[in-house]
Coordinates of C-alpha atoms and ligand atoms in Angstrom, one line a residue:
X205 CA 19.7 -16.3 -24.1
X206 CA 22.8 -13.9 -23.2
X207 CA 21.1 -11.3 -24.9
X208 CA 17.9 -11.9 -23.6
X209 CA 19.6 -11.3 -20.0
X210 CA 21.2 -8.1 -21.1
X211 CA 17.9 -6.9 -22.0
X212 CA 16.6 -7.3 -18.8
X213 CA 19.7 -5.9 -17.1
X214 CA 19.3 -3.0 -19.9
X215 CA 15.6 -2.2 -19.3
X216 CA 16.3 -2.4 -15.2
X217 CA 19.6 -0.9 -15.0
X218 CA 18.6 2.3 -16.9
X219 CA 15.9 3.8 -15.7
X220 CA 17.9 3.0 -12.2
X221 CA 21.3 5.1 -13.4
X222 CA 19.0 7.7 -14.3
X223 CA 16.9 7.7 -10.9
X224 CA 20.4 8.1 -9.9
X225 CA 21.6 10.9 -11.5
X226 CA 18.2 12.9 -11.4
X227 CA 18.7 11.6 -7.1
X228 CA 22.1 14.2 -7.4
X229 CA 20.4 16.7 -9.8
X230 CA 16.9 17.3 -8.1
X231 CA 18.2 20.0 -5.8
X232 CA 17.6 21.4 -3.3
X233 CA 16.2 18.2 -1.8
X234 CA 12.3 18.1 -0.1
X235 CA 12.1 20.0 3.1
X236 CA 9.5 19.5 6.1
X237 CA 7.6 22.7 6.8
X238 CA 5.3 22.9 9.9
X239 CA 2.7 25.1 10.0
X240 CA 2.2 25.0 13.4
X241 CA 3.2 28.0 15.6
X242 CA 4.3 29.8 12.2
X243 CA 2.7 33.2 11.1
X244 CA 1.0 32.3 7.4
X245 CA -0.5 35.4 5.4
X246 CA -2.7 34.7 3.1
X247 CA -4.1 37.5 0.6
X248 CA -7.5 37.0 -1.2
X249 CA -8.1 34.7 2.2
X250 CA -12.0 36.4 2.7
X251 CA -13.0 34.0 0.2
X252 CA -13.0 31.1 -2.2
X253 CA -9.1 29.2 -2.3
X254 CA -7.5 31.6 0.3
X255 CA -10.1 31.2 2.7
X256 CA -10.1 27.5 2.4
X257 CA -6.2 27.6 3.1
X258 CA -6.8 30.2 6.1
X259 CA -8.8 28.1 7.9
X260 CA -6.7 24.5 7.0
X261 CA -3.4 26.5 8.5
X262 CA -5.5 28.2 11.6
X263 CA -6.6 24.2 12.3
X264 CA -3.1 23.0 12.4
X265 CA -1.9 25.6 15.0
X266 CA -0.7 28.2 12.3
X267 CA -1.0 32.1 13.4
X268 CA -3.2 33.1 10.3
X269 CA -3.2 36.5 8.7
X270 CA -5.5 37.0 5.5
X271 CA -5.6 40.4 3.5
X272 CA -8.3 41.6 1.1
X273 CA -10.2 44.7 0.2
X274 CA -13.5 44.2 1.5
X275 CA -13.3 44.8 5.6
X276 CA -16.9 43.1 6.3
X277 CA -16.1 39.9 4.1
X278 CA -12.5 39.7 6.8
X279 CA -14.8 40.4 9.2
X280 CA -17.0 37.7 8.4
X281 CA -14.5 35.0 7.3
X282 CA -12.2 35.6 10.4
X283 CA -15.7 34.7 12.2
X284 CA -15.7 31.7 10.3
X285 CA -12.3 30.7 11.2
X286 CA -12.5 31.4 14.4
X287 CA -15.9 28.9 14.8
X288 CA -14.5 26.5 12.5
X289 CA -10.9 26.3 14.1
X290 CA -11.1 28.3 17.7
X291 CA -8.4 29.9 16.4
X292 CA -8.1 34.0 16.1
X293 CA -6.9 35.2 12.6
X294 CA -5.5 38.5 11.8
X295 CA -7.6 40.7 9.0
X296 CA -5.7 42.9 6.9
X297 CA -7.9 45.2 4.9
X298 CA -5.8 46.1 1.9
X299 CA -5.4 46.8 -1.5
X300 CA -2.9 44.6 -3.4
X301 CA -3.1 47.6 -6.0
X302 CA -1.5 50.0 -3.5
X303 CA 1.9 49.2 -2.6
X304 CA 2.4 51.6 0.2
X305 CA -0.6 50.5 2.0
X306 CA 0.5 47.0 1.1
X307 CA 4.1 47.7 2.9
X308 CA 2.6 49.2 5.9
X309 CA 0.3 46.2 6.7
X310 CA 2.6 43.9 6.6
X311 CA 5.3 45.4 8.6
X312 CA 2.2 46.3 11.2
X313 CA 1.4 41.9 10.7
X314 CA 5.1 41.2 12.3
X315 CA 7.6 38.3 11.1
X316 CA 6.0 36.4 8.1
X317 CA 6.8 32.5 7.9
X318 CA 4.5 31.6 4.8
X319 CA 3.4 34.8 2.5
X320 CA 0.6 32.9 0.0
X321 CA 0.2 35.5 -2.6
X322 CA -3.7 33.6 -3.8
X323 CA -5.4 37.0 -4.3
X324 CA -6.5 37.6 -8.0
X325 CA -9.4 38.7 -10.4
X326 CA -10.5 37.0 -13.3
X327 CA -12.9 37.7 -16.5
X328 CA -13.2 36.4 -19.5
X329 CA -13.5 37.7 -22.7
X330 CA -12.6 37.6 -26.1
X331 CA -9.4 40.0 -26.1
X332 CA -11.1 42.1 -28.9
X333 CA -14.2 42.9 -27.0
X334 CA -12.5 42.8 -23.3
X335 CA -12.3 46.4 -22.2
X336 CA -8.8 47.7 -21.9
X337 CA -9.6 48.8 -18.5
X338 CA -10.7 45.3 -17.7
X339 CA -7.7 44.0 -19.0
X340 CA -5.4 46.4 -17.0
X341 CA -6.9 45.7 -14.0
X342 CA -6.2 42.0 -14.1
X343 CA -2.7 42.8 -14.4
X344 CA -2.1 45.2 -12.1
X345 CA -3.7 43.0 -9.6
X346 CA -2.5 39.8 -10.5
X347 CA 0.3 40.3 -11.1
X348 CA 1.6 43.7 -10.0
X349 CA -0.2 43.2 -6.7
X350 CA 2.1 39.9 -5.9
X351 CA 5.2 41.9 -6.8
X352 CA 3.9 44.4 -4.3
X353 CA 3.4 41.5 -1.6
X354 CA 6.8 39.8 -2.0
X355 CA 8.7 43.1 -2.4
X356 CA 7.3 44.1 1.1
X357 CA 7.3 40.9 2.9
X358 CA 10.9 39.0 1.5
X359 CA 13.1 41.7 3.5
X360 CA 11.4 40.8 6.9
X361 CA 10.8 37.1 5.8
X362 CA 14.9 36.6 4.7
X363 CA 15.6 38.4 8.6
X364 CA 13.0 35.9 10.2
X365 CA 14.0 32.8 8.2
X366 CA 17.8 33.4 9.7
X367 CA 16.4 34.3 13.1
X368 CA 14.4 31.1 13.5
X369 CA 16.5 29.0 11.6
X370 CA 13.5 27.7 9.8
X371 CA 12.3 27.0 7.0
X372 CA 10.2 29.2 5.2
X373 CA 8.1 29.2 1.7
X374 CA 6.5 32.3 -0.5
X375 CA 3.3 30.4 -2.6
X376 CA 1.9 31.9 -5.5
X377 CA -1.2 31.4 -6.9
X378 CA -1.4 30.6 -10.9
X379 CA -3.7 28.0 -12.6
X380 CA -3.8 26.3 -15.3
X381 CA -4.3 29.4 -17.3
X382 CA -0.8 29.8 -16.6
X383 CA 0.6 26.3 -18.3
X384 CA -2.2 26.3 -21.3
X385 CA -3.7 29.8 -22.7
X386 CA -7.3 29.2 -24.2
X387 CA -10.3 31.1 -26.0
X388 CA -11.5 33.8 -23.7
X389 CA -8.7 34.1 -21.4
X390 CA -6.0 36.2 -22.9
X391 CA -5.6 38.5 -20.5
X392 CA -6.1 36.5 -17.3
X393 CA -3.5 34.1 -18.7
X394 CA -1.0 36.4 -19.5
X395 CA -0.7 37.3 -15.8
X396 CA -1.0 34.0 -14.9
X397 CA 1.8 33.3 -17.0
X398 CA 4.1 35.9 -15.7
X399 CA 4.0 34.8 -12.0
X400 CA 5.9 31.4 -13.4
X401 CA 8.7 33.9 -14.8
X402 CA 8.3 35.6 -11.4
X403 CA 8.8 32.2 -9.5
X404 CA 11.4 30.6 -11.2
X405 CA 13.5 33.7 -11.2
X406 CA 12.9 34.5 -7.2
X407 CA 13.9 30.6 -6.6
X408 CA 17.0 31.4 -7.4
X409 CA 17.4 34.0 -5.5
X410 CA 15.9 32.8 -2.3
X411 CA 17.3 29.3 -2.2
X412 CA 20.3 29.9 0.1
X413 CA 18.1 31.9 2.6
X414 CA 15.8 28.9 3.6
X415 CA 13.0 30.4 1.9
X416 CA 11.0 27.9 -0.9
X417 CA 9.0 28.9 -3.5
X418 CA 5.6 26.9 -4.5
X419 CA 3.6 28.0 -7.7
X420 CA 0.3 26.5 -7.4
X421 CA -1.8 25.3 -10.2
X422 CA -5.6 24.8 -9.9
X423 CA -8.0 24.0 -11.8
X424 CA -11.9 25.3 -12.3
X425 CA -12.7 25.5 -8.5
X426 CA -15.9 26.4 -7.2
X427 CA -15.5 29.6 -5.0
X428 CA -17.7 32.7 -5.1
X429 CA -15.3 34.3 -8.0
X430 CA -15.8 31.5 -10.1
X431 CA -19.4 31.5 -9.5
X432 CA -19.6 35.4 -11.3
X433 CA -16.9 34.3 -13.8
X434 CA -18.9 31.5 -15.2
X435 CA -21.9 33.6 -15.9
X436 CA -19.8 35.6 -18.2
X437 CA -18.6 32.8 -19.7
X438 CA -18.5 32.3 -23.6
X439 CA -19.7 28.5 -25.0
X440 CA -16.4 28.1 -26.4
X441 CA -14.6 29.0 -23.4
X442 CA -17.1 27.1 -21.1
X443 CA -16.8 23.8 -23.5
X444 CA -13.0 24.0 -23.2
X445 CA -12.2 25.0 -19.7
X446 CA -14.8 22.8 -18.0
X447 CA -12.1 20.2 -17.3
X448 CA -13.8 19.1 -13.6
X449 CA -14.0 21.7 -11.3
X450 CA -12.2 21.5 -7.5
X451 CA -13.9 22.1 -4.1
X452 CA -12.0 25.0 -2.8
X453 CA -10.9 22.7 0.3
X454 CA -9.2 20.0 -1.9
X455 CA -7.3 22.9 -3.8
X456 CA -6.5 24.1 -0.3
X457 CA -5.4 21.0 0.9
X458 CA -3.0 20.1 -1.8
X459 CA -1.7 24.1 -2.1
X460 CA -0.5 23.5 1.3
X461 CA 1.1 20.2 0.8
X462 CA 2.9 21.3 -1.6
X463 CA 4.0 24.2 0.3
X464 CA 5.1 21.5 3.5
X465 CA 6.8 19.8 1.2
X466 CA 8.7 23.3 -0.3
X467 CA 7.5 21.7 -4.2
X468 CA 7.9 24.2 -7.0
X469 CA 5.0 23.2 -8.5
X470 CA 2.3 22.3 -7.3
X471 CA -0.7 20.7 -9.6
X472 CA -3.8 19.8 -8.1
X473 CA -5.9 17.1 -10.2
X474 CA -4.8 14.3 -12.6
X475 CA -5.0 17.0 -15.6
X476 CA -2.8 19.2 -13.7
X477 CA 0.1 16.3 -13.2
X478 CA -0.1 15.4 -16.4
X479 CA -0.2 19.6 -17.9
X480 CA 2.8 19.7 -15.1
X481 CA 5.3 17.4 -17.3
X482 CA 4.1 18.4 -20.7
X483 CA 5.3 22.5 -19.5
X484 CA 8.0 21.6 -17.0
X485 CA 10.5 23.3 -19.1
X486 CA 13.4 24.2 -16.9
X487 CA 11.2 23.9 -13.9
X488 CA 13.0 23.6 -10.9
X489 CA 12.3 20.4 -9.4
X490 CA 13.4 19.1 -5.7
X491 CA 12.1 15.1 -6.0
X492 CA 13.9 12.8 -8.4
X493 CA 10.7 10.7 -8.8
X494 CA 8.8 13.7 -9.9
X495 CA 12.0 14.3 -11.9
X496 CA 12.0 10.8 -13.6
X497 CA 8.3 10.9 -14.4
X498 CA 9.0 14.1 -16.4
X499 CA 11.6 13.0 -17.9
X500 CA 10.1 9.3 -19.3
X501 CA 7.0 11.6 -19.7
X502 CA 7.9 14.5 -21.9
X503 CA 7.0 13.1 -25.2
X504 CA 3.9 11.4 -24.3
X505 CA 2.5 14.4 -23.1
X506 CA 3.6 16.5 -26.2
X507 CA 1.5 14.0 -27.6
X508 CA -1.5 14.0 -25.5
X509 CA -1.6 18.2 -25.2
X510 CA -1.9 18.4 -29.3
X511 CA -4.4 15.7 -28.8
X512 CA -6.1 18.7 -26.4
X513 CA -5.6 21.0 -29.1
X514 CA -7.2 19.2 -31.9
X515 CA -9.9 18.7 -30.0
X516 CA -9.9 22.3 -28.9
X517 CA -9.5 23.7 -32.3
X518 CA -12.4 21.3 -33.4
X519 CA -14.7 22.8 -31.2
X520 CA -14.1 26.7 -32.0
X521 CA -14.7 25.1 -35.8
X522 CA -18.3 23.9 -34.7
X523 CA -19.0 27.1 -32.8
X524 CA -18.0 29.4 -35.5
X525 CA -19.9 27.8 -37.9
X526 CA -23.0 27.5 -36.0
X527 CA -22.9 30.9 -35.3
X528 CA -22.2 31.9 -38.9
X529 CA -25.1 29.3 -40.2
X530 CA -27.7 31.1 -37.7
Ligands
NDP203 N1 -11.6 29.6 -8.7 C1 -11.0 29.1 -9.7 O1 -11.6 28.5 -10.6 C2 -9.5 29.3 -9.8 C3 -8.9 30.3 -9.2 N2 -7.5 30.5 -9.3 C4 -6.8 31.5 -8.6 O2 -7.0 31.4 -7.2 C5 -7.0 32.6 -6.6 C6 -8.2 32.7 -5.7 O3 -9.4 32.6 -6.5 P1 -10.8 32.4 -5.9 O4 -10.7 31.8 -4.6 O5 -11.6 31.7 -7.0 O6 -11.3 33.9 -5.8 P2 -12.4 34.7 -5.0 O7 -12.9 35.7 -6.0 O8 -13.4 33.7 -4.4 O9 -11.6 35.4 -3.9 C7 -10.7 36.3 -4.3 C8 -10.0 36.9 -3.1 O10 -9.0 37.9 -3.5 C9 -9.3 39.1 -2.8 N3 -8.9 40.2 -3.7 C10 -9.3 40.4 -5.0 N4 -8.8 41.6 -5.4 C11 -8.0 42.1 -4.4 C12 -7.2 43.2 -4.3 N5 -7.1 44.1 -5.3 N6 -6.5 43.4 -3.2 C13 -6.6 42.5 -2.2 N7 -7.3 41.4 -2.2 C14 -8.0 41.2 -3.4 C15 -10.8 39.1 -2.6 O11 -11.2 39.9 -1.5 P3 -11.8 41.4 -1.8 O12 -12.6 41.3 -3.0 O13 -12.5 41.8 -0.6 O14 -10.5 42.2 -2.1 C16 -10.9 37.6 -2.1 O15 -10.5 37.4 -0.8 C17 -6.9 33.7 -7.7 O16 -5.6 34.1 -7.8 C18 -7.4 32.9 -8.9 O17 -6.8 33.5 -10.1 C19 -6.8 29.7 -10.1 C20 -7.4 28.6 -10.8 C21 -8.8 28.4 -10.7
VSD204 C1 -1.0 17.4 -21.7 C2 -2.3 17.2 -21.0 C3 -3.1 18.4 -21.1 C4 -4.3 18.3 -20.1 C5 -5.3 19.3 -20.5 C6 -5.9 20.0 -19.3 C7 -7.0 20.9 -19.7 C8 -6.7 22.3 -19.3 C9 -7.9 23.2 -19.2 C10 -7.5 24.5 -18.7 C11 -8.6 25.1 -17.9 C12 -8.2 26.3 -17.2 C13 -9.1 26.7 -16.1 C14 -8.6 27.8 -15.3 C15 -9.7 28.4 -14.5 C16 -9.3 29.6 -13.7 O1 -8.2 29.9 -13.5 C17 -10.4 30.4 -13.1 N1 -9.8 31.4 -12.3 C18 -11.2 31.0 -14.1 O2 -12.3 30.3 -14.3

């Protein structure tokens, strides 16, 4: 019987010290961020994720700026901001590619409260039959455009944050091509990839200037990129990446709670939470309930993503030899 009881004690007094300790370790601790009255700029917000965002800030009383190349798909999304929401939103038309033109449109957007960094490019390919060129320019976009975004914004954004007193948050976008890399998307993973090394690294380094960092992880979401990418798509790729696809709104939605909330990361859909614990790594992570769940969570998940992979692996194996039987 006196065992029984310290059982009991055991299997409820555990899990509580460690709540506890995780409670003192999960640092810095969740923040409220209002958008309202705050200057958010979005790139990639003409379309797809970044417009969906643009227009859920402009509704609750954010100043919205979104940057993108195209000047008549600005035009026409600022339109539709501006019917949707009544509100005005700035248009940027920009190059992420070209970091002087980059720099001068922000510092001509004024004080930046919430930089999203969603812009980005995407085909894929088999890495031996993706053109070099096609390969280059996902990075340099990707990724080299969002070093060119935070390099020109976090100098004004450290000033503003200390002038206001406020809290403020740089969001990048990654997906889930940056916690799993799969059949056809080599090169668009790799730069997916690189903006975690990015974040975590620039976490550090903005934490004691009020600024938080959100990398955001969607999954397949129907915008009007994915619409092209999917025609491109490879059955392999197709059969293994077609994990439910997002509206753009609920991936919008949840980007910017996380972002409130000043969450590293930010998964968007059950696969997402559950591909966020089996690669959280040496995340940083700001709620010791997240914290505990990764923690009880780790090996489970091991298990369950090579549970992915056999089943993965299995279906290149029927693919390839249908296509060599044919
Ligand atoms: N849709 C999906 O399934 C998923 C998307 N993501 C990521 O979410 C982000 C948004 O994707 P999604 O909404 O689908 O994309 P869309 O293709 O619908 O929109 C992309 C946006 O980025 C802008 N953009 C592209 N290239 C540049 C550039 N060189 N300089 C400035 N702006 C640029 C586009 O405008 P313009 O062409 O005029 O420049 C457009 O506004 C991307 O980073 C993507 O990788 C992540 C996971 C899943
Ligand atoms: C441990 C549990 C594992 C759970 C497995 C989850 C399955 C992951 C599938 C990954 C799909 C990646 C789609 C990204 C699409 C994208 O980024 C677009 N831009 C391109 O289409």
């Amino acid at each position: 019987m006196a065992s029984l009881y310290l059982l009991l004690l055991g299997i409820i007094l555990l899990p509580l010290l460690l709540l506890l300790v995780l409670a003192f370790l999960a640092w810095p601790t969740p923040v409220k961020l209002q958008l309202k009255g705050r200057h958010v700029l979005i790139s990639g917000g003409s379309s797809g994720i970044g417009l969906a965002m643009a227009r859920q800030a402009a509704s609750e009383g954010a100043h919205v700026s979104i940057l993108a190349r195209n000047p008549a798909k600005l035009e026409a999304a600022r339109e539709a901001i501006g019917q949707a929401t009544g509100s005005d939103v700035s248009i940027l038309s920009v190059d992420v590619q070209d970091f002087d033109s980059v720099s001068k449109a922000i510092q001509d957007a004024g004080p930046i409260d919430v930089l999203v960094a969603n812009h980005g490019v995407y085909f894929s390919q088999e890495l031996e039959f993706q053109d070099l060129q096609e390969i280059k320019f996902q990075v340099e976009v990707n990724l080299m455009g969002t070093f060119h975004l935070i390099k020109a914004a976090l100098p004004g954004m450290k000033q503003n944050a200390k002038n206001t007193n406020l809290p403020a948050s740089i969001a990048i976008m990654s997906s889930q091509s940056g916690q799993v890399g799969i059949y056809g998307f080599g090169a668009y993973s790799a730069t997916k990839y690189a903006l975690r090394g990015l974040a975590e690294a620039l976490r550090h380094e903005v934490v004691l200037d009020n600024i938080y960092v959100s990398l955001i992880f969607p999954p397949g979401t129907e915008t009007p990129g994915f619409a092209e990418e999917i025609k491109r798509r490879s059955e392999v790729t197709n059969m293994i990446a077609s994990s439910g696809c997002m509206k753009a709104d609920e991936v919008a939605e949840k980007a910017l709670n996380g972002i409130k909330c000043g969450t590293f990361i930010v998964p968007c859909n059950f696969k997402g939470v559950m591909l966020a614990i089996a690669t959280a790594g040496l995340y940083p992570q700001n709620s010791c309930v997240g914290a505990f769940v990764e923690v009880i969570g780790a090996g489970f998940m091991r298990f369950v993503g090579l549970c992915f992979q056999w089943k993965w692996f299995g279906i290149i194996e029927k693919y390839h030899a249908q296509r060599n039987g044919s």
